[in-house]
Short mmCIF file of C-alpha atoms in Angstrom, two decimals:
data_model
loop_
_atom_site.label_atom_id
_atom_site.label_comp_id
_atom_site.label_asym_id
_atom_site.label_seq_id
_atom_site.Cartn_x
_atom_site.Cartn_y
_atom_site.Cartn_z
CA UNK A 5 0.00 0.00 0.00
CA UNK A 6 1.03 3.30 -0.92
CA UNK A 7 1.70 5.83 1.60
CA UNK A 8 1.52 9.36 0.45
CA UNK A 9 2.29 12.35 2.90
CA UNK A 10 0.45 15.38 2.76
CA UNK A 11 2.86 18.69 4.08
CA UNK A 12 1.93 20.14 7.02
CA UNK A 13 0.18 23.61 7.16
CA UNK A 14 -0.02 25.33 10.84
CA UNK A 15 -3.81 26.77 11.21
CA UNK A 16 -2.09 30.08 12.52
CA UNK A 17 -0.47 30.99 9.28
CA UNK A 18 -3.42 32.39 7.45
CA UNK A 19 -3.89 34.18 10.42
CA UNK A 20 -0.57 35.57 10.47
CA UNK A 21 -0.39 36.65 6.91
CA UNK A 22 -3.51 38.57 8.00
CA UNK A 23 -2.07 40.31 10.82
CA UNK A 24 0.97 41.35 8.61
CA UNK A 25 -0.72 42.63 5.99
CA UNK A 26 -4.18 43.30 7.07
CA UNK A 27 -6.92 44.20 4.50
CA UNK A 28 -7.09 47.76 3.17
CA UNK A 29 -10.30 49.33 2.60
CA UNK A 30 -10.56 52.67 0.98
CA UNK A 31 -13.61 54.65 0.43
CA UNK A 32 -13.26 57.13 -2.24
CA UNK A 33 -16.52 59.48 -3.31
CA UNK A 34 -13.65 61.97 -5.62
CA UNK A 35 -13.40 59.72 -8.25
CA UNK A 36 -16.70 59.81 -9.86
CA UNK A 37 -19.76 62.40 -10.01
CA UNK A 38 -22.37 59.45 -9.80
CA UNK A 39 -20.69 56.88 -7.63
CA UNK A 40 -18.75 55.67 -4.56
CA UNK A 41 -15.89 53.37 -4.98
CA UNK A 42 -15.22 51.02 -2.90
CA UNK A 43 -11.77 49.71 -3.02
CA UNK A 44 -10.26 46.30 -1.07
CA UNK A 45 -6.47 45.76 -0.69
CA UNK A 46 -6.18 42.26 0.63
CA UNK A 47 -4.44 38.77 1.29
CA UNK A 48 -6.45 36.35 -0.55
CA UNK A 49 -8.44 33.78 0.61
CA UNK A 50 -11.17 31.01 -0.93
CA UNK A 51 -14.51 32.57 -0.06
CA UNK A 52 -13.02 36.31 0.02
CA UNK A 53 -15.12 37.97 -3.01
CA UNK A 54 -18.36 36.61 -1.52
CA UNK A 55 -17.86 37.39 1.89
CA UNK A 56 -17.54 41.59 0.19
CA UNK A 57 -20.20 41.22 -1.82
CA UNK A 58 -22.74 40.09 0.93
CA UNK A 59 -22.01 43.09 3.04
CA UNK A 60 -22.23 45.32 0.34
CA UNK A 61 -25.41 43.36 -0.59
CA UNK A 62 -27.04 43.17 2.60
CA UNK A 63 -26.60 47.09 3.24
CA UNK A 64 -29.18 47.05 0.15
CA UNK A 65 -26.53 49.11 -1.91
CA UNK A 66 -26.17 48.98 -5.69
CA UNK A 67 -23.02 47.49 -7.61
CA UNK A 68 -22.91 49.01 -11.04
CA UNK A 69 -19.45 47.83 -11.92
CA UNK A 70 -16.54 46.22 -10.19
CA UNK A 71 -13.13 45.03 -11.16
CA UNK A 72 -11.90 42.37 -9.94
CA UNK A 73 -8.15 41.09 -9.62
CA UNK A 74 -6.62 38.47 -7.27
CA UNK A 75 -3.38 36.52 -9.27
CA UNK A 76 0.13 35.76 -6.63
CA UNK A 77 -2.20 35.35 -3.35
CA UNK A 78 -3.15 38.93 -3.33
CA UNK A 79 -6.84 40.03 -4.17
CA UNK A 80 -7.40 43.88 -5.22
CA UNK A 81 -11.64 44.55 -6.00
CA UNK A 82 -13.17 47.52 -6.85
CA UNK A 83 -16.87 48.17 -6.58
CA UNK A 84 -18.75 51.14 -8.55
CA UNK A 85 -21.71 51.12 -5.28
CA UNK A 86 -24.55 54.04 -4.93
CA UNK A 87 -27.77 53.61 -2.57
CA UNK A 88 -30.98 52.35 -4.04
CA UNK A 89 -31.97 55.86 -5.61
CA UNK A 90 -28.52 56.23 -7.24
CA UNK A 91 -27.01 58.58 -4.81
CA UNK A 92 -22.83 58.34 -3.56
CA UNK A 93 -22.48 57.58 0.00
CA UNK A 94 -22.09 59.99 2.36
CA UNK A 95 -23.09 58.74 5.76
CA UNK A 96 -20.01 58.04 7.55
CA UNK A 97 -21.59 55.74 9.77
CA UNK A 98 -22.50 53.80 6.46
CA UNK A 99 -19.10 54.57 5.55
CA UNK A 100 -17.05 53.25 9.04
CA UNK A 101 -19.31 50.33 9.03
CA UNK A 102 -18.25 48.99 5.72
CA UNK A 103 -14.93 49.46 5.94
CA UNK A 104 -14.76 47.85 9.55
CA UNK A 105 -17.58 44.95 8.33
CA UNK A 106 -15.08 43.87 5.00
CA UNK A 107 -12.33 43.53 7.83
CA UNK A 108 -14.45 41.33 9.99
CA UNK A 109 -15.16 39.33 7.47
CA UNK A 110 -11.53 37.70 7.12
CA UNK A 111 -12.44 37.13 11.35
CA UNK A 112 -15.11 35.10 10.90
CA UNK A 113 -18.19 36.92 11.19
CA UNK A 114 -19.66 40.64 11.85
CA UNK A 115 -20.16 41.30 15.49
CA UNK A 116 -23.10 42.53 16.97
CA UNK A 117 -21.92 45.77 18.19
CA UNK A 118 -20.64 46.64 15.41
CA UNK A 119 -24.32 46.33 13.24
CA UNK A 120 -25.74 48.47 16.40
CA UNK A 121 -23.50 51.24 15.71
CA UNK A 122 -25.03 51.62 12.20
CA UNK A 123 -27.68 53.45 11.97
CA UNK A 124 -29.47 51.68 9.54
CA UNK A 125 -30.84 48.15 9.02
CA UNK A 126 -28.34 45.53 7.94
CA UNK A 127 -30.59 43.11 5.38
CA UNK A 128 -31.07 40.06 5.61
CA UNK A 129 -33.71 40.93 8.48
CA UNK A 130 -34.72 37.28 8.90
CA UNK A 131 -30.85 36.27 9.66
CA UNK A 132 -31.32 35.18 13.24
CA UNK A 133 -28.63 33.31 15.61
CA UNK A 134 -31.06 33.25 18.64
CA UNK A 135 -33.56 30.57 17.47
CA UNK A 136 -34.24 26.88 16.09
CA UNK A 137 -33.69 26.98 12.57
CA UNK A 138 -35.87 24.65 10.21
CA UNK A 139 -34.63 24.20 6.29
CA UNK A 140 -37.05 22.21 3.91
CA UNK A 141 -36.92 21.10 0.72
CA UNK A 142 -39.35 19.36 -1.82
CA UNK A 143 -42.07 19.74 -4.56
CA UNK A 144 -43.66 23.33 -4.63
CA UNK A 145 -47.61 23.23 -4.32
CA UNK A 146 -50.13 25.65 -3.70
CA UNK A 147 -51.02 25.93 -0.41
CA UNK A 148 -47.68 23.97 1.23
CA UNK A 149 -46.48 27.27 3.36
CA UNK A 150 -50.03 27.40 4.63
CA UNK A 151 -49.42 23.62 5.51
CA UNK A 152 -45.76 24.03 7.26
CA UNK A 153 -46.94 27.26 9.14
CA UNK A 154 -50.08 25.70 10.66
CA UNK A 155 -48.25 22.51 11.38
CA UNK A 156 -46.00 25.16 13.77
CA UNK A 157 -48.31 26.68 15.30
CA UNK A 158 -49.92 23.46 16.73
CA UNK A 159 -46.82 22.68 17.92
CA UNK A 160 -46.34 25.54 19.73
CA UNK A 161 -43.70 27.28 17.53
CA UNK A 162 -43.50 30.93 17.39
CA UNK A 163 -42.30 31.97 13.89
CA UNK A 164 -39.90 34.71 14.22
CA UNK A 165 -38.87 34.99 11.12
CA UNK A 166 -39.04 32.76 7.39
CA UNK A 167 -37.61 33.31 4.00
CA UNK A 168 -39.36 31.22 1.10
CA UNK A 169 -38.11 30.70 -2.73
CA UNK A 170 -39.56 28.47 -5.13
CA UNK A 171 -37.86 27.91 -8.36
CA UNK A 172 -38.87 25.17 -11.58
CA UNK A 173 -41.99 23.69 -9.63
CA UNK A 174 -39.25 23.08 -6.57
CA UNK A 175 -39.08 24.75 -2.96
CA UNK A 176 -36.76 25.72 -0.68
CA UNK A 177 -37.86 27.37 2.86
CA UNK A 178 -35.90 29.06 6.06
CA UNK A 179 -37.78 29.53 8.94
CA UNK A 180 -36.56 30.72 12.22
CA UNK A 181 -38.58 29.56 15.25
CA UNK A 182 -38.20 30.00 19.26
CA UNK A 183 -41.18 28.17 22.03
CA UNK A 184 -44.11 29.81 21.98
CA UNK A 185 -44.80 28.89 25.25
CA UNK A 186 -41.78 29.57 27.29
CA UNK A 187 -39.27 32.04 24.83
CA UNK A 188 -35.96 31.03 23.55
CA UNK A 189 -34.60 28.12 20.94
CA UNK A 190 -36.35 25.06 20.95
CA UNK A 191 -33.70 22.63 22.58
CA UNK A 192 -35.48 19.69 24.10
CA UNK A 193 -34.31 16.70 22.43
CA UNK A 194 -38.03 14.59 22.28
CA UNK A 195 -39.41 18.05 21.30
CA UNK A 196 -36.88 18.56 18.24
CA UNK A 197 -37.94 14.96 17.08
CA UNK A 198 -41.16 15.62 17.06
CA UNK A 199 -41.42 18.74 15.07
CA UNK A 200 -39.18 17.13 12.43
CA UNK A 201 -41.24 14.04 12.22
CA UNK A 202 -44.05 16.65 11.74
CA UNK A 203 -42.58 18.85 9.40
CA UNK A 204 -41.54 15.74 7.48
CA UNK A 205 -44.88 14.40 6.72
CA UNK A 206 -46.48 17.47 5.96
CA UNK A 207 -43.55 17.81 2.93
CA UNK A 208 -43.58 14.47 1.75
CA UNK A 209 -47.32 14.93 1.51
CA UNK A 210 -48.21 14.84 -2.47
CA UNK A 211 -44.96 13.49 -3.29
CA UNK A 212 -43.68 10.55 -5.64
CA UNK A 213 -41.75 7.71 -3.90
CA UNK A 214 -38.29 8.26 -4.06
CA UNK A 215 -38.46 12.08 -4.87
CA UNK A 216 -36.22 14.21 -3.37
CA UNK A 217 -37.06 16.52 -0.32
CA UNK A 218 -35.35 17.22 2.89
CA UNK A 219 -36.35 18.67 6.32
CA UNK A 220 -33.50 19.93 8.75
CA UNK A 221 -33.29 21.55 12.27
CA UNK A 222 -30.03 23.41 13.29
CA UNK A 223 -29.69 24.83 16.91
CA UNK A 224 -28.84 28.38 17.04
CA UNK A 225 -25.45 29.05 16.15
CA UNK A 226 -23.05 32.26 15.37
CA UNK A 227 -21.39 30.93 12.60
CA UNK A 228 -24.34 30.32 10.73
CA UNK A 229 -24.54 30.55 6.87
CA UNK A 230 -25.92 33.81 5.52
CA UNK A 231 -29.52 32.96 5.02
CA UNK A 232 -29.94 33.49 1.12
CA UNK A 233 -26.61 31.94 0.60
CA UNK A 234 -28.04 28.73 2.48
CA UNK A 235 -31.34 29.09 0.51
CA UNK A 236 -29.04 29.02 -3.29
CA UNK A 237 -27.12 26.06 -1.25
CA UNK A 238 -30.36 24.08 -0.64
CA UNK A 239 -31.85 24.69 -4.21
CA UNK A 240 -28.48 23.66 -5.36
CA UNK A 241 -28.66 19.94 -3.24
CA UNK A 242 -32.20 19.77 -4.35
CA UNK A 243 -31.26 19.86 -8.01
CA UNK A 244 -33.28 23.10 -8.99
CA UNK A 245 -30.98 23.57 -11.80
CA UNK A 246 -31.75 20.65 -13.71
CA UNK A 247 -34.62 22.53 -15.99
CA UNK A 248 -33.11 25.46 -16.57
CA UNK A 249 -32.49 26.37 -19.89
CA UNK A 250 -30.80 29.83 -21.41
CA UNK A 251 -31.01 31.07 -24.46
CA UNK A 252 -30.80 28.61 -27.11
CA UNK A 253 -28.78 30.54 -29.86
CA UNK A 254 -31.62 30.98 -31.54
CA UNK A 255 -32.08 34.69 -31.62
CA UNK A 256 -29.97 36.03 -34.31
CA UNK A 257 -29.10 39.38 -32.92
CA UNK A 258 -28.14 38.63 -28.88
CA UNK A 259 -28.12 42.10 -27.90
CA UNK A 260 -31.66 42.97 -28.12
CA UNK A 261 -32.26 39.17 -26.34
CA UNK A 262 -33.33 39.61 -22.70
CA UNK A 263 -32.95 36.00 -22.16
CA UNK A 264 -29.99 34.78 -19.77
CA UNK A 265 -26.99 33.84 -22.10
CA UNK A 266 -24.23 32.04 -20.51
CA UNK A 267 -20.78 30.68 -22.63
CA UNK A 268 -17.73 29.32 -21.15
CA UNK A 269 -14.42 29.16 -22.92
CA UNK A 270 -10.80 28.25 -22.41
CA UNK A 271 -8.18 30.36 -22.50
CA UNK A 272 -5.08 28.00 -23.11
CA UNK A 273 -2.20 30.35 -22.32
CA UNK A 274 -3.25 31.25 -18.57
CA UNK A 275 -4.61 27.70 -18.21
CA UNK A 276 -8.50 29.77 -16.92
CA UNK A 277 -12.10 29.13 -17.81
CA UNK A 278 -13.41 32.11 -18.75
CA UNK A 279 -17.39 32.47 -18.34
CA UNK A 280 -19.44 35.19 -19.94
CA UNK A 281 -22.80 35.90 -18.23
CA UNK A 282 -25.18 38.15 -19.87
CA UNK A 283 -28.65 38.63 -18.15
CA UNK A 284 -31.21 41.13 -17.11
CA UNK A 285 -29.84 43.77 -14.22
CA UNK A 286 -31.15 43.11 -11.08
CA UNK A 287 -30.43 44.03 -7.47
CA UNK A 288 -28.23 41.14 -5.93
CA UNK A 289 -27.16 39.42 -9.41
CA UNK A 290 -23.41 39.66 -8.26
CA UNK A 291 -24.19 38.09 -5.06
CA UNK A 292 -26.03 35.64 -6.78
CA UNK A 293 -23.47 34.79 -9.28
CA UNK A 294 -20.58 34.36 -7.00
CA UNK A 295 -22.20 32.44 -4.88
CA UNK A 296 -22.89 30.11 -7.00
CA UNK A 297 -19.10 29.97 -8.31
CA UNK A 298 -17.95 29.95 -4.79
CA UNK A 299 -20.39 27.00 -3.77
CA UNK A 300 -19.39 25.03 -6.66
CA UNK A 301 -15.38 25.38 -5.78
CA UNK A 302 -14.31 27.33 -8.52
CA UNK A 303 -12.23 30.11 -7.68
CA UNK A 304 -12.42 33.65 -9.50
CA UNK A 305 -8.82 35.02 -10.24
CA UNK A 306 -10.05 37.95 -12.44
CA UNK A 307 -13.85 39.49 -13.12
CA UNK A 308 -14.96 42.38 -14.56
CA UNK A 309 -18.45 43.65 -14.36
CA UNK A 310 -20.96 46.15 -15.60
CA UNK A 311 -24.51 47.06 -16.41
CA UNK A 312 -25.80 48.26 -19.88
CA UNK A 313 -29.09 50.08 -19.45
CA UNK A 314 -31.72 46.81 -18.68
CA UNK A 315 -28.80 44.47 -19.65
CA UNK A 316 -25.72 43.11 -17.28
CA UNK A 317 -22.33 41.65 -18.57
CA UNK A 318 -20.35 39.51 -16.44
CA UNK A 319 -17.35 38.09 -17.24
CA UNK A 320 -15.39 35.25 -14.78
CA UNK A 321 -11.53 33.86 -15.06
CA UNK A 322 -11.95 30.72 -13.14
CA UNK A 323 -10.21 27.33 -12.32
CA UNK A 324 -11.53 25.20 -10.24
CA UNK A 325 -10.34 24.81 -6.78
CA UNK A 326 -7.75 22.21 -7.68
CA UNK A 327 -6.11 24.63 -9.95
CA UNK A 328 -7.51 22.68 -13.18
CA UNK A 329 -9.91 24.41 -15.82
CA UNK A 330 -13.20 23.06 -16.62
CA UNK A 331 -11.98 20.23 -18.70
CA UNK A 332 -15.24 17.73 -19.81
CA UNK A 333 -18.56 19.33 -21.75
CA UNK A 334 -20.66 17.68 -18.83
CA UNK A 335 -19.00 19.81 -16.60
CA UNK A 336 -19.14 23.25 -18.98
CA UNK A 337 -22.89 22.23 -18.90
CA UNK A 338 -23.42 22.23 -15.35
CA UNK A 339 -21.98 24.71 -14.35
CA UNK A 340 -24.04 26.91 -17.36
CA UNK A 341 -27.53 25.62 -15.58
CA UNK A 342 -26.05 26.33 -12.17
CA UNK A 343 -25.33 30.29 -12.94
CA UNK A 344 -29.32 29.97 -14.91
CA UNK A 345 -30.42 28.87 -12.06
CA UNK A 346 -28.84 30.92 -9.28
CA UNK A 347 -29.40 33.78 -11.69
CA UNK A 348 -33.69 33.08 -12.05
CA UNK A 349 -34.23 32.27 -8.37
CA UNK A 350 -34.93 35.55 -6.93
CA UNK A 351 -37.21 36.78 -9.84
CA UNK A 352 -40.10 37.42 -8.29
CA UNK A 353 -43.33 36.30 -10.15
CA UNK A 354 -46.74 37.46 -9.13
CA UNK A 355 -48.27 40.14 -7.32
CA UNK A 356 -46.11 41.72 -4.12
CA UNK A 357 -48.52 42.03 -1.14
CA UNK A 358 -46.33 43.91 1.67
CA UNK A 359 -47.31 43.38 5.38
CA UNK A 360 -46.70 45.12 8.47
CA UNK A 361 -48.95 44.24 11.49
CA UNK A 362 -48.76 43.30 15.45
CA UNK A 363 -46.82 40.53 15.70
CA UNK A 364 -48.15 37.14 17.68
CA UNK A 365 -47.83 33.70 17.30
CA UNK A 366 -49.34 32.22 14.82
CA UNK A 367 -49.73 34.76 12.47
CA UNK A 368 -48.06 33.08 9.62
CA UNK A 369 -50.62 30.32 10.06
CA UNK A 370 -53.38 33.29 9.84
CA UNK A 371 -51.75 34.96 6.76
CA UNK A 372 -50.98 31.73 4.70
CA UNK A 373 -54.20 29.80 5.55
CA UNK A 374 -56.37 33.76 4.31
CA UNK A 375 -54.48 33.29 1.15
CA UNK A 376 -54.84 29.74 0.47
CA UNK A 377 -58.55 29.46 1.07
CA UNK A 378 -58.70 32.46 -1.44
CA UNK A 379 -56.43 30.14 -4.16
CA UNK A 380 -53.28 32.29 -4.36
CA UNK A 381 -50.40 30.66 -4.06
CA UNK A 382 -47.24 31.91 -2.57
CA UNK A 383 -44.11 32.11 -5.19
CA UNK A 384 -41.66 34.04 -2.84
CA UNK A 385 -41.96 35.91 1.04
CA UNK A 386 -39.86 37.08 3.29
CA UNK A 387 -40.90 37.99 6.91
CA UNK A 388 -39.49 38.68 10.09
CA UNK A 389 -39.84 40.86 13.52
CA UNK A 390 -38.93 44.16 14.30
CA UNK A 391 -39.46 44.62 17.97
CA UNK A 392 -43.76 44.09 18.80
CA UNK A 393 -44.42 44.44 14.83
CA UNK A 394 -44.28 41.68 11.93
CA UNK A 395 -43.09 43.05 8.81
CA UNK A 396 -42.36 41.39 5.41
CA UNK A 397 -43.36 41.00 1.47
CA UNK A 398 -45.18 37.84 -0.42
CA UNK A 399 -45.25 37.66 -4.10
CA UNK A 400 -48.38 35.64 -4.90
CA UNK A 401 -50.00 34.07 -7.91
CA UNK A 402 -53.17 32.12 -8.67
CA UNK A 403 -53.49 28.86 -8.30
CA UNK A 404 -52.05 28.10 -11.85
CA UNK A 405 -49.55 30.51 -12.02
CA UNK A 406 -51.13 33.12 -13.37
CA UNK A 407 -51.98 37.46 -12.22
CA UNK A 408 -54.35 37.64 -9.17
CA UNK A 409 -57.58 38.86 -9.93
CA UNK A 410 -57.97 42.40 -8.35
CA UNK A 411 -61.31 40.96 -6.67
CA UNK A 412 -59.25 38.38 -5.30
CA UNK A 413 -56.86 40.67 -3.77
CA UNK A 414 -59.32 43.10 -2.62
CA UNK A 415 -61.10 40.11 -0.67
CA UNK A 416 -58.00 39.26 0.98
CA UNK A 417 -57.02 42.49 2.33
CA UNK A 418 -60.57 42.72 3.73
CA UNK A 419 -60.58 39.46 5.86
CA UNK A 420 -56.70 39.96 6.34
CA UNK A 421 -57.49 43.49 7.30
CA UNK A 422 -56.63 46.52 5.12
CA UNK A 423 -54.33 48.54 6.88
CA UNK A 424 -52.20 45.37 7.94
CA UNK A 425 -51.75 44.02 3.68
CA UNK A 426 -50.77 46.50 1.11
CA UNK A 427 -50.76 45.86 -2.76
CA UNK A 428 -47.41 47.30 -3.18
CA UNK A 429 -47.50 48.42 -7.48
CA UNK A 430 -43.87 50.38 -7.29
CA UNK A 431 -41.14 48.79 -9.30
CA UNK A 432 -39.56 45.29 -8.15
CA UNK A 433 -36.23 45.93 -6.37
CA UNK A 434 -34.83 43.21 -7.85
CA UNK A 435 -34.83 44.15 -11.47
CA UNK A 436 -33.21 47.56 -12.70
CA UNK A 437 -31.97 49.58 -15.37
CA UNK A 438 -28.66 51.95 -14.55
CA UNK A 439 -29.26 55.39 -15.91
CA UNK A 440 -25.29 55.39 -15.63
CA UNK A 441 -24.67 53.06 -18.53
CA UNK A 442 -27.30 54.73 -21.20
CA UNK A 443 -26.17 57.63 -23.50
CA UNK A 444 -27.92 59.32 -25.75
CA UNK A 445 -27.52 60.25 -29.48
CA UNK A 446 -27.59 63.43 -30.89
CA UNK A 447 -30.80 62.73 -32.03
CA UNK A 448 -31.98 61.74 -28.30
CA UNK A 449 -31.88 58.26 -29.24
CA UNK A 450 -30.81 56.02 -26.21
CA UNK A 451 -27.82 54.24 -27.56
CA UNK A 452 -26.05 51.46 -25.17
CA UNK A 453 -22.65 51.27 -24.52
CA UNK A 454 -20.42 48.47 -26.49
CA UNK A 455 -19.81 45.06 -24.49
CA UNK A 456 -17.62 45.23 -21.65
CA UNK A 457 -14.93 43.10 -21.98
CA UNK A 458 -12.51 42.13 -19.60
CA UNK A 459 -9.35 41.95 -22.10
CA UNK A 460 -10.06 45.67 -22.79
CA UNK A 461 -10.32 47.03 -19.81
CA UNK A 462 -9.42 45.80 -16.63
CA UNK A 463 -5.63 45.74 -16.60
CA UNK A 464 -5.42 49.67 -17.53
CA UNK A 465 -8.50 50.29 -14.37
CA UNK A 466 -6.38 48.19 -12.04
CA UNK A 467 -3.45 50.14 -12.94
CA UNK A 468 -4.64 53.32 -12.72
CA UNK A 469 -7.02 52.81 -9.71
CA UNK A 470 -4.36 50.53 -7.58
CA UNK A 471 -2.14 53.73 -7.19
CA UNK A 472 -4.84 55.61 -5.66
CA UNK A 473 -4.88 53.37 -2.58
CA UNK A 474 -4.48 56.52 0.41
CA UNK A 475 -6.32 58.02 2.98
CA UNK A 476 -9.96 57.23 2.99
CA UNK A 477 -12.34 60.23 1.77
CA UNK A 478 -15.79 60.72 2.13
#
């Protein structure tokens, strides 16, 4: 038998490349009339490019470019960022918070304090480290959150918080949960075993023998993973992905396409995989992106991205974690559904009905149950607690997929009570259009911008925006 030694890395020495040469983090609002960059010096690290997205993400601000750079164990990102109505940032608590947040990441975590200094809310809302957390998986049908929540309740499960997606007729559910009888995480071995046994027959309900669903419970933990990054994580196991088709080549003329278009190539000489991802603009599509890359072990050694008008270009050099390229077609295929998939998960479909009401125990049960006796059926939500008041979003269809009649919804809000449900018709925060990338002709045609492309331009922005690492300016 073969013996083959492995060498011997001490855990400390990440730690100690981090203490001498700790991440730099420069916030500069000179550069640019219509944006803030945000600018990370920093030993790399697998994991690193997520970890600043997310809190960039989660502070609900808008990345409208970023270049990204991280050859010889050294990772240099910029990020083009505004708020959500296109303005630079300026609050310095904002400002403090994301520079000291990016630097906590590489510790493991964001602590509390720090979040409390902000003065703002730090999204996800529904995170929550305090309670019992329950993950499901399995066959989307109208009416199951309605099931699931009402199965709680006669538990005796408070629901403090829950975040739902459903993607290619498949579901994937986070819901946070603490005794509603006596306060606090539901620890109580015999208790535990009988909510999952529960849980687990209200999921399998409807199902085919042998299909695939899954029903977890996690104590409360601090290290726990980010809750939408979990939620791409479960779809992922669940094989969501599968379905998911982009655009077939059909369409002659791919610019005017607003179909998700997704090549991968080789480039031989550097020994990368480089992936071109062109899709509608949407709040969160980075996050959503390299998550997926990150979750699937490829590493991201260069990136550049950009938005043009409705339309985003994102372009990846990647090897896989092992150092190798993407080698078979079966593998260039998955990975293509994959980035589909991670991409068309948090399009919302249906009406958004926005709530904001007392909070109590079993109000999810209340909520759910009003719209499933009225036939709507839940395609996305997201709810959680803000001190004594419950306050969240569901996107809702009919039964088969289709708009809610307005009687329907008027109904709803009646027995649901009006003040507490609001039909909320403003724009979807996930999809946008940047006003940055548009020009206009002379004849005040709007004209886009040509194709970003990575080989163009992201060696001379590196090199001109590495040597303005300094003092930090708001």
């Amino acid at each position: 038998m073969e013996i083959v030694y492995q060498p011997y890395i001490d855990p400390e020495f990440e730690s100690l490349i981090e203490r001498i040469h700790p991440p730099r983090v420069c916030i500069d609002n000179d550069a640019y009339q219509d944006c803030t960059l945000v600018k990370v010096d920093s030993a790399n690290r697998h994991g690193i490019l997520l970890d600043m997205v997310q809190v960039l993400t989660d502070l609900d601000l808008v990345i409208s470019k970023s270049y990204i750079s991280s050859d010889g164990g050294w990772f240099m990102d910029v990020f083009h960022v505004t708020d959500q109505l296109g303005n630079k940032l300026t609050d310095e608590s904002l400002i403090l918070y994301i520079q000291q947040a990016i630097c906590s990441t590489r510790r493991g975590g964001i602590p509390k304090e720090l979040q409390a200094f902000l003065k703002r809310a730090v999204r996800p809302c529904h995170v929550s480290t305090e309670h019992t957390a329950l993950e499901m998986t399995g066959r989307d049908r109208p009416g199951l959150m309605s099931e699931i929540s009402a199965a709680l309740y006669g538990l005796g499960c408070h629901v403090t918080a829950t975040v739902v997606w459903t993607h290619n007729a498949r579901m994937a559910c986070i819901f946070h949960v603490e005794d509603g009888f006596k306060g606090g995480p539901i620890m109580e071995p015999n208790r535990l075993a009988e909510v999952q046994e529960k849980l687990e027959n209200v999921v399998e309900a409807h199902h085919d023998s042998g299909e695939q669903r899954s029903v977890r419970l996690t104590a409360p933990a601090a290290g726990r993973t980010h809750t939408e990054r979990r939620l791409h994580q479960l779809m992922y196991a669940d094989r969501d992905y599968e379905q998911c088709r982009g655009c077939d080549g059909s369409c002659r003329h791919w610019k005017g396409c607003t179909k998700t278009h997704v090549t991968i190539e080789t480039c031989r000489e550097k020994g990368y995989s480089v992936v071109h991802v062109r899709s509608r603009d949407r709040i969160k599509l980075l996050f959503d992106t390299v998550c997926a890359l990150t979750d699937m072990q490829y590493v991201v050694f260069h990136a550049a991205v950009s938005s043009n008008g409705s339309m985003a270009n994102q372009e990846y050099f990647v090897r896989r974690q092992d150092g190798c390229s993407l080698v078979t077609e079966d593998e260039r295929h998955r990975l293509t559904q994959c980035l589909i998939a991670a991409i068309e998960r948090r399009v919302s479909r249906g009406l958004r009905l926005d709530v904001c009401t007392q909070n109590k125990m079993g109000l999810l049960s209340d909520l759910t149950r009003v719209f499933r006796e009225n036939g709507l059926s839940i395609t996305r939500a997201e709810i959680g607690t803000h001190g004594e008041r419950a306050i969240g979003s569901f996107y809702v269809t009919d039964a088969s997929g289709h708009d809610v009649n307005p009687r329907t919804v008027e109904l709803v809000r009646q027995e649901i009570g009006g003040s507490a449900l609001v039909v909320n018709k403003s724009p979807d925060m996930t999809s946008r259009a940047s006003s940055s990338s548009i020009s206009r002709s002379s004849s005040g045609e709007v004209e886009e911008r040509p194709r970003f492309s990575l080989g163009n331009l992201l060696w001379s922005q590196l090199e001109r925006i590495s040597g303005n690492f300094g003092l930090i300016k708001s």
